[in-house]
Amino acid sequence: MLLKIAKTTAFVALTSCALNAADFNAQAEKDRLALIDYFEAKFKDPYGNKNTFFPYSTDDELKNNIISGLKHEDFSKGNYAFSKNGKVSYEEINEFPPYEEFLENGEELYNKPFANGKSFKNCFPNPDVVGDYPYFDDKKKEVVSLTSAVNTCLKDNGEKPWKTKKGKMAHLQAYFANESRDSEKKVNIQIDSKAAADAYERGKEYYYSQKGYLKLSCATCHVQGAGQRVRNESLSQLLGQTSHFPVYRLKWGAASPSNDGLGTLERRMAGCVKDQGQVPPGTESKEMKELLYFMAYMSNGMPVDGPDIRK
Ligand code: HEC
């Protein structure tokens, strides 16, 4: 009898342990599936569902510019996913992608030995790593972004860390992204512990919290507002918002030689927070990395699709 009880308890303990392990991403998974449902419903018939989803858009915009019937993977193209006009100019520019030279440069940086004879290969044996970042480091109890992993690799090898928004950092990440796309990697963010789930929740909190006198949150524009037009831009959707970086932006390309048009996700994020009238969190700060962790999780299962181009 005693043995039987012992066995049953062991069984219960084991199953509840196994359940917990699988459970850490339960909330995130619920959020992700709800988000997919929301966007699929929203773009199923934009004109027919105007009152529910697009009360501020014109009939002309909904009938003539917004593509209907979008499904999960379609959303990986940002606002070009749904904007007919945007899609045309996107496809034109993409015939000769303006980022080709950066890929070569990135590959060179990947192979180039550090002063100590090692190279990025020692830290990233395979360059197709993009869908696995950010991840939660359970020993250090912090989110590791691709940008911070690159800089840690440099520091660990006695090199100076790089600037995080453009230049070498963007070129190396463009090479990583392209390799990941070539090997058909998908976004694959893990939440395996309570601490990781907490970091995810803090990132989500940031995305949904209203700031400034306009009380805008990221979600105001990129969830509820997605598909609406702000001046000459259509607002992109949270789903698939991080899976195509780094990007070459026409707006960034026109500046000085030190500014070749290619930028990291952190650069884009900082710009968007500034446009909201806020001071952006540092590119390698805890806040930024947790925000990226949340956003990347929302794109789980979608193809890695960088580098890409944007207006
Ligand atoms: C007032 C509206 C507004 C708010 C609030 C806002 N954004 Fe944006 N965001 C834009 C516009 C406009 C663009 C350019 C068009 C597009 O791609 O959505 C953009 C672009 C982006 C992009 C690039 C998308 C791509 O496909 O390359 C990212 C990433 C982004 N925003 C993240 C954020 C985050 C994170 C926040 C909150 C901290 C935020 N945005 C808040 C208006 C906003």
Tab-separated table of C-alpha atoms and ligand atoms in Angstrom:
chain	number	residue	atom	x	y	z
A	1	MET	CA	0.000	0.000	0.000
A	2	LEU	CA	2.734	2.373	1.060
A	3	LEU	CA	4.685	1.525	-2.052
A	4	LYS	CA	1.612	2.201	-4.132
A	5	ILE	CA	1.168	5.623	-2.532
A	6	ALA	CA	4.828	6.411	-2.997
A	7	LYS	CA	4.577	5.456	-6.648
A	8	THR	CA	1.459	7.542	-7.195
A	9	THR	CA	3.009	10.568	-5.494
A	10	ALA	CA	6.141	10.224	-7.565
A	11	PHE	CA	3.973	10.057	-10.660
A	12	VAL	CA	1.997	13.139	-9.654
A	13	ALA	CA	5.193	15.025	-8.813
A	14	LEU	CA	6.693	14.084	-12.146
A	15	THR	CA	3.685	15.047	-14.211
A	16	SER	CA	3.207	18.346	-12.415
A	17	CYS	CA	6.874	19.083	-12.938
A	18	ALA	CA	6.591	18.275	-16.620
A	19	LEU	CA	3.455	20.398	-16.841
A	20	ASN	CA	5.207	23.355	-15.279
A	21	ALA	CA	8.103	23.140	-17.675
A	22	ALA	CA	5.729	23.290	-20.616
A	23	ASP	CA	3.679	25.923	-18.883
A	24	PHE	CA	6.167	28.792	-18.770
A	25	ASN	CA	5.193	29.896	-22.250
A	26	ALA	CA	1.458	29.216	-21.767
A	27	GLN	CA	0.500	32.882	-21.442
A	28	ALA	CA	2.796	33.931	-24.298
A	29	GLU	CA	1.330	31.221	-26.520
A	30	LYS	CA	-2.185	32.391	-25.688
A	31	ASP	CA	-1.192	35.963	-26.553
A	32	ARG	CA	0.440	34.908	-29.814
A	33	LEU	CA	-2.542	32.881	-31.020
A	34	ALA	CA	-4.956	35.662	-30.051
A	35	LEU	CA	-2.863	38.142	-32.010
A	36	ILE	CA	-2.905	35.962	-35.136
A	37	ASP	CA	-6.692	35.596	-34.826
A	38	TYR	CA	-7.048	39.341	-34.381
A	39	PHE	CA	-5.036	40.257	-37.470
A	40	GLU	CA	-6.562	37.545	-39.649
A	41	ALA	CA	-10.046	38.751	-38.659
A	42	LYS	CA	-9.078	42.376	-39.167
A	43	PHE	CA	-7.742	41.846	-42.678
A	44	LYS	CA	-10.291	39.277	-43.785
A	45	ASP	CA	-12.602	41.894	-45.236
A	46	PRO	CA	-11.410	45.397	-44.264
A	47	TYR	CA	-14.196	47.268	-46.042
A	48	GLY	CA	-16.941	44.910	-44.819
A	49	ASN	CA	-15.628	45.158	-41.242
A	50	LYS	CA	-14.959	48.864	-41.306
A	51	ASN	CA	-16.976	49.623	-38.177
A	52	THR	CA	-15.215	46.976	-36.113
A	53	PHE	CA	-11.627	47.446	-37.211
A	54	PHE	CA	-11.140	50.552	-39.365
A	55	PRO	CA	-13.513	53.249	-38.118
A	56	TYR	CA	-11.041	56.018	-39.062
A	57	SER	CA	-10.108	54.850	-42.550
A	58	THR	CA	-11.735	56.175	-45.710
A	59	ASP	CA	-13.832	53.894	-47.907
A	60	ASP	CA	-11.469	54.606	-50.772
A	61	GLU	CA	-8.470	53.426	-48.744
A	62	LEU	CA	-10.262	50.272	-47.614
A	63	LYS	CA	-11.630	49.382	-51.036
A	64	ASN	CA	-8.646	50.291	-53.176
A	65	ASN	CA	-5.490	50.029	-51.119
A	66	ILE	CA	-5.932	47.372	-48.435
A	67	ILE	CA	-5.469	43.767	-49.514
A	68	SER	CA	-8.022	41.415	-47.959
A	69	GLY	CA	-7.893	37.789	-46.832
A	70	LEU	CA	-4.388	37.852	-45.336
A	71	LYS	CA	-3.179	34.781	-43.464
A	72	HIS	CA	-0.575	34.349	-40.742
A	73	GLU	CA	2.639	34.184	-42.802
A	74	ASP	CA	1.561	37.037	-45.089
A	75	PHE	CA	2.082	39.436	-42.208
A	76	SER	CA	5.865	39.058	-42.255
A	77	LYS	CA	6.154	41.862	-44.812
A	78	GLY	CA	5.199	44.710	-42.477
A	79	ASN	CA	2.878	47.255	-44.057
A	80	TYR	CA	3.685	45.934	-47.548
A	81	ALA	CA	1.666	42.862	-46.561
A	82	PHE	CA	-1.599	44.746	-46.888
A	83	SER	CA	-0.871	47.971	-48.773
A	84	LYS	CA	-1.339	47.569	-52.526
A	85	ASN	CA	0.541	50.771	-53.361
A	86	GLY	CA	3.339	49.996	-50.928
A	87	LYS	CA	3.734	46.492	-52.307
A	88	VAL	CA	4.303	47.738	-55.847
A	89	SER	CA	7.173	50.055	-54.900
A	90	TYR	CA	8.571	47.377	-52.550
A	91	GLU	CA	8.743	44.858	-55.373
A	92	GLU	CA	10.361	47.392	-57.707
A	93	ILE	CA	13.152	48.218	-55.247
A	94	ASN	CA	13.649	44.550	-54.452
A	95	GLU	CA	14.568	43.720	-58.037
A	96	PHE	CA	18.014	45.105	-57.199
A	97	PRO	CA	18.192	44.930	-53.411
A	98	PRO	CA	20.315	47.851	-52.215
A	99	TYR	CA	21.849	45.815	-49.388
A	100	GLU	CA	23.883	43.288	-51.415
A	101	GLU	CA	27.242	44.939	-50.678
A	102	PHE	CA	26.538	44.876	-46.940
A	103	LEU	CA	26.146	41.103	-47.033
A	104	GLU	CA	29.659	40.723	-48.418
A	105	ASN	CA	30.999	43.106	-45.858
A	106	GLY	CA	29.182	41.191	-43.111
A	107	GLU	CA	30.630	37.892	-44.280
A	108	GLU	CA	34.123	39.368	-44.214
A	109	LEU	CA	33.591	40.613	-40.673
A	110	TYR	CA	32.384	37.142	-39.674
A	111	ASN	CA	35.530	35.481	-40.988
A	112	LYS	CA	38.072	38.122	-40.043
A	113	PRO	CA	40.346	37.080	-37.154
A	114	PHE	CA	40.384	39.155	-33.971
A	115	ALA	CA	43.771	40.268	-32.558
A	116	ASN	CA	43.848	37.034	-30.511
A	117	GLY	CA	43.453	34.877	-33.643
A	118	LYS	CA	39.871	33.808	-32.887
A	119	SER	CA	36.874	35.166	-34.770
A	120	PHE	CA	33.094	35.429	-34.627
A	121	LYS	CA	33.041	31.782	-35.702
A	122	ASN	CA	34.104	30.838	-32.181
A	123	CYS	CA	31.013	32.533	-30.754
A	124	PHE	CA	28.611	31.740	-33.623
A	125	PRO	CA	29.788	28.484	-35.238
A	126	ASN	CA	26.811	28.728	-37.621
A	127	PRO	CA	25.870	32.132	-38.977
A	128	ASP	CA	22.163	31.249	-39.464
A	129	VAL	CA	21.210	32.193	-35.909
A	130	VAL	CA	18.756	35.007	-36.342
A	131	GLY	CA	15.493	33.230	-35.460
A	132	ASP	CA	16.923	32.112	-32.111
A	133	TYR	CA	17.410	35.644	-30.766
A	134	PRO	CA	16.615	37.123	-28.344
A	135	TYR	CA	16.850	34.281	-25.871
A	136	PHE	CA	16.685	34.230	-22.086
A	137	ASP	CA	19.953	33.327	-20.371
A	138	ASP	CA	18.867	31.458	-17.250
A	139	LYS	CA	22.269	31.698	-15.591
A	140	LYS	CA	22.613	35.438	-15.974
A	141	LYS	CA	18.845	35.893	-15.610
A	142	GLU	CA	18.660	38.271	-18.547
A	143	VAL	CA	17.551	38.517	-22.146
A	144	VAL	CA	20.358	38.268	-24.698
A	145	SER	CA	19.700	40.097	-27.963
A	146	LEU	CA	21.678	39.383	-31.120
A	147	THR	CA	23.269	42.801	-30.751
A	148	SER	CA	24.366	42.140	-27.176
A	149	ALA	CA	25.643	38.660	-28.139
A	150	VAL	CA	27.839	40.211	-30.856
A	151	ASN	CA	29.226	42.765	-28.426
A	152	THR	CA	29.818	40.150	-25.726
A	153	CYS	CA	31.768	38.098	-28.263
A	154	LEU	CA	33.929	41.114	-29.090
A	155	LYS	CA	34.572	41.947	-25.423
A	156	ASP	CA	35.301	38.331	-24.482
A	157	ASN	CA	37.975	38.329	-27.164
A	158	GLY	CA	39.612	41.554	-26.043
A	159	GLU	CA	38.020	43.677	-28.786
A	160	LYS	CA	36.125	46.922	-28.382
A	161	PRO	CA	32.317	46.589	-28.592
A	162	TRP	CA	30.655	48.107	-31.669
A	163	LYS	CA	28.051	50.802	-31.961
A	164	THR	CA	24.668	49.163	-32.065
A	165	LYS	CA	22.541	50.971	-34.620
A	166	LYS	CA	24.400	50.906	-37.936
A	167	GLY	CA	27.776	50.246	-39.575
A	168	LYS	CA	29.575	46.992	-38.784
A	169	MET	CA	26.871	45.793	-36.385
A	170	ALA	CA	24.212	46.146	-39.075
A	171	HIS	CA	26.420	44.549	-41.759
A	172	LEU	CA	27.222	41.473	-39.669
A	173	GLN	CA	23.561	41.075	-38.729
A	174	ALA	CA	22.559	41.426	-42.391
A	175	TYR	CA	24.860	38.520	-43.209
A	176	PHE	CA	23.436	36.464	-40.311
A	177	ALA	CA	19.878	37.254	-41.408
A	178	ASN	CA	20.541	36.340	-45.020
A	179	GLU	CA	22.155	33.035	-44.027
A	180	SER	CA	19.148	32.315	-41.803
A	181	ARG	CA	16.724	33.113	-44.607
A	182	ASP	CA	18.693	30.880	-47.003
A	183	SER	CA	18.444	27.961	-44.604
A	184	GLU	CA	14.716	28.651	-44.151
A	185	LYS	CA	14.941	29.407	-40.457
A	186	LYS	CA	11.804	30.383	-38.584
A	187	VAL	CA	11.505	32.608	-35.566
A	188	ASN	CA	11.880	30.261	-32.620
A	189	ILE	CA	11.835	32.107	-29.294
A	190	GLN	CA	11.809	29.982	-26.132
A	191	ILE	CA	10.354	30.712	-22.707
A	192	ASP	CA	11.623	27.958	-20.425
A	193	SER	CA	11.559	29.361	-16.908
A	194	LYS	CA	9.627	31.590	-14.557
A	195	ALA	CA	12.288	34.298	-14.899
A	196	ALA	CA	11.995	34.156	-18.709
A	197	ALA	CA	8.192	34.403	-18.493
A	198	ASP	CA	8.568	37.440	-16.212
A	199	ALA	CA	10.912	39.122	-18.710
A	200	TYR	CA	8.354	38.453	-21.459
A	201	GLU	CA	5.595	40.011	-19.325
A	202	ARG	CA	7.664	43.150	-18.703
A	203	GLY	CA	8.307	43.488	-22.454
A	204	LYS	CA	4.586	43.113	-23.132
A	205	GLU	CA	3.808	45.707	-20.466
A	206	TYR	CA	6.096	48.182	-22.225
A	207	TYR	CA	4.434	47.526	-25.590
A	208	TYR	CA	0.951	48.112	-24.240
A	209	SER	CA	1.577	50.971	-21.795
A	210	GLN	CA	0.399	54.402	-22.809
A	211	LYS	CA	2.901	57.227	-22.632
A	212	GLY	CA	3.093	60.994	-23.046
A	213	TYR	CA	0.306	63.516	-23.284
A	214	LEU	CA	-1.218	61.692	-26.260
A	215	LYS	CA	-1.296	58.493	-24.205
A	216	LEU	CA	0.029	56.441	-27.081
A	217	SER	CA	1.345	52.922	-26.711
A	218	CYS	CA	3.146	50.882	-29.334
A	219	ALA	CA	-0.089	48.894	-29.579
A	220	THR	CA	-2.197	51.997	-30.279
A	221	CYS	CA	-0.427	52.280	-33.608
A	222	HIS	CA	0.736	48.730	-34.335
A	223	VAL	CA	-2.204	46.642	-33.063
A	224	GLN	CA	-5.428	48.675	-33.030
A	225	GLY	CA	-3.991	51.167	-35.539
A	226	ALA	CA	-2.367	48.657	-37.902
A	227	GLY	CA	-3.580	49.189	-41.454
A	228	GLN	CA	-4.462	52.828	-40.874
A	229	ARG	CA	-2.695	55.592	-42.643
A	230	VAL	CA	-0.618	58.204	-40.831
A	231	ARG	CA	0.342	60.879	-43.340
A	232	ASN	CA	1.872	58.879	-46.205
A	233	GLU	CA	2.650	55.761	-44.161
A	234	SER	CA	0.447	52.770	-43.387
A	235	LEU	CA	0.939	51.487	-39.861
A	236	SER	CA	2.481	48.007	-39.770
A	237	GLN	CA	1.277	45.233	-37.481
A	238	LEU	CA	3.022	43.794	-34.428
A	239	LEU	CA	2.893	40.350	-36.007
A	240	GLY	CA	6.104	39.937	-38.038
A	241	GLN	CA	7.471	43.288	-36.937
A	242	THR	CA	10.925	42.062	-35.927
A	243	SER	CA	11.621	39.175	-38.309
A	244	HIS	CA	13.095	41.111	-41.264
A	245	PHE	CA	15.878	43.179	-39.697
A	246	PRO	CA	18.302	44.764	-40.331
A	247	VAL	CA	16.647	46.989	-42.901
A	248	TYR	CA	17.836	49.354	-45.578
A	249	ARG	CA	15.723	52.484	-45.356
A	250	LEU	CA	15.439	55.028	-48.119
A	251	LYS	CA	15.170	57.638	-45.392
A	252	TRP	CA	18.465	56.510	-43.818
A	253	GLY	CA	20.270	56.089	-47.140
A	254	ALA	CA	20.274	59.714	-48.157
A	255	ALA	CA	22.487	60.975	-45.365
A	256	SER	CA	26.290	60.998	-44.951
A	257	PRO	CA	28.838	58.303	-45.925
A	258	SER	CA	28.874	57.111	-42.297
A	259	ASN	CA	25.196	56.464	-42.747
A	260	ASP	CA	24.838	53.922	-45.527
A	261	GLY	CA	21.117	53.286	-45.110
A	262	LEU	CA	21.281	49.999	-43.222
A	263	GLY	CA	20.105	49.909	-39.605
A	264	THR	CA	19.453	47.416	-36.839
A	265	LEU	CA	16.122	46.699	-35.224
A	266	GLU	CA	17.228	48.737	-32.210
A	267	ARG	CA	17.807	51.757	-34.429
A	268	ARG	CA	14.291	51.511	-35.836
A	269	MET	CA	12.770	50.995	-32.411
A	270	ALA	CA	14.588	53.996	-30.956
A	271	GLY	CA	13.300	56.135	-33.829
A	272	CYS	CA	9.752	55.025	-33.246
A	273	VAL	CA	9.911	55.728	-29.514
A	274	LYS	CA	11.349	59.187	-30.245
A	275	ASP	CA	8.524	59.875	-32.699
A	276	GLN	CA	6.184	59.107	-29.831
A	277	GLY	CA	7.811	61.971	-27.917
A	278	GLN	CA	9.629	59.664	-25.501
A	279	VAL	CA	13.256	59.056	-24.642
A	280	PRO	CA	14.079	55.592	-26.035
A	281	PRO	CA	15.628	52.996	-23.733
A	282	GLY	CA	19.325	52.303	-24.441
A	283	THR	CA	19.871	49.799	-27.255
A	284	GLU	CA	21.359	47.210	-24.903
A	285	SER	CA	19.286	48.105	-21.829
A	286	LYS	CA	17.173	45.569	-19.986
A	287	GLU	CA	14.021	47.414	-21.083
A	288	MET	CA	14.928	47.288	-24.775
A	289	LYS	CA	15.937	43.632	-24.688
A	290	GLU	CA	12.767	42.573	-22.871
A	291	LEU	CA	10.656	44.571	-25.317
A	292	LEU	CA	12.393	42.782	-28.197
A	293	TYR	CA	11.882	39.428	-26.488
A	294	PHE	CA	8.133	40.010	-26.325
A	295	MET	CA	7.910	41.278	-29.901
A	296	ALA	CA	10.001	38.431	-31.295
A	297	TYR	CA	7.886	35.831	-29.460
A	298	MET	CA	4.800	37.205	-31.184
A	299	SER	CA	6.445	36.320	-34.526
A	300	ASN	CA	7.249	32.744	-33.516
A	301	GLY	CA	6.830	30.332	-36.408
A	302	MET	CA	7.185	33.038	-39.052
A	303	PRO	CA	10.079	32.873	-41.517
A	304	VAL	CA	13.237	34.893	-40.874
A	305	ASP	CA	13.089	37.373	-43.695
A	306	GLY	CA	15.946	39.844	-43.381
A	307	PRO	CA	17.613	41.929	-44.457
A	308	ASP	CA	14.797	43.886	-46.015
A	309	ILE	CA	13.953	47.326	-47.327
A	310	ARG	CA	11.611	49.981	-46.000
A	311	LYS	CA	10.691	53.545	-46.885
B	1	HEC	C1	1.990	57.293	-33.429
B	1	HEC	C2	2.074	55.979	-33.985
B	1	HEC	C3	3.241	55.075	-33.575
B	1	HEC	C4	3.549	54.631	-32.312
B	1	HEC	C5	2.891	55.001	-31.011
B	1	HEC	C6	4.647	53.683	-32.485
B	1	HEC	N1	4.967	53.574	-33.791
B	1	HEC	FE1	6.271	52.217	-34.616
B	1	HEC	N2	5.917	53.009	-36.459
B	1	HEC	C7	5.044	54.043	-36.749
B	1	HEC	C8	5.124	54.352	-38.170
B	1	HEC	C9	4.313	55.436	-38.903
B	1	HEC	C10	6.074	53.462	-38.725
B	1	HEC	C11	6.485	53.359	-40.200
B	1	HEC	C12	5.446	52.531	-40.935
B	1	HEC	C13	5.410	51.117	-40.438
B	1	HEC	O1	6.207	50.299	-40.881
B	1	HEC	O2	4.601	50.843	-39.523
B	1	HEC	C14	6.530	52.614	-37.619
B	1	HEC	C15	7.447	51.575	-37.773
B	1	HEC	C16	7.863	50.728	-36.751
B	1	HEC	C17	8.736	49.601	-36.938
B	1	HEC	C18	9.325	49.129	-38.251
B	1	HEC	C19	8.371	48.192	-38.943
B	1	HEC	C20	8.935	47.526	-40.160
B	1	HEC	O3	8.174	46.796	-40.837
B	1	HEC	O4	10.103	47.673	-40.479
B	1	HEC	C21	8.916	49.032	-35.704
B	1	HEC	C22	9.750	47.806	-35.374
B	1	HEC	C23	8.155	49.827	-34.748
B	1	HEC	N3	7.513	50.850	-35.431
B	1	HEC	C24	8.093	49.577	-33.395
B	1	HEC	C25	7.404	50.382	-32.492
B	1	HEC	C26	7.456	50.189	-31.060
B	1	HEC	C27	8.214	49.111	-30.339
B	1	HEC	C28	6.685	51.180	-30.508
B	1	HEC	C29	6.468	51.486	-29.046
B	1	HEC	C30	7.646	51.727	-28.268
B	1	HEC	C31	6.138	51.954	-31.611
B	1	HEC	N4	6.603	51.458	-32.792
B	1	HEC	C32	5.259	53.008	-31.446
B	1	HEC	C33	4.194	54.664	-35.863
B	1	HEC	C34	4.157	54.417	-34.495
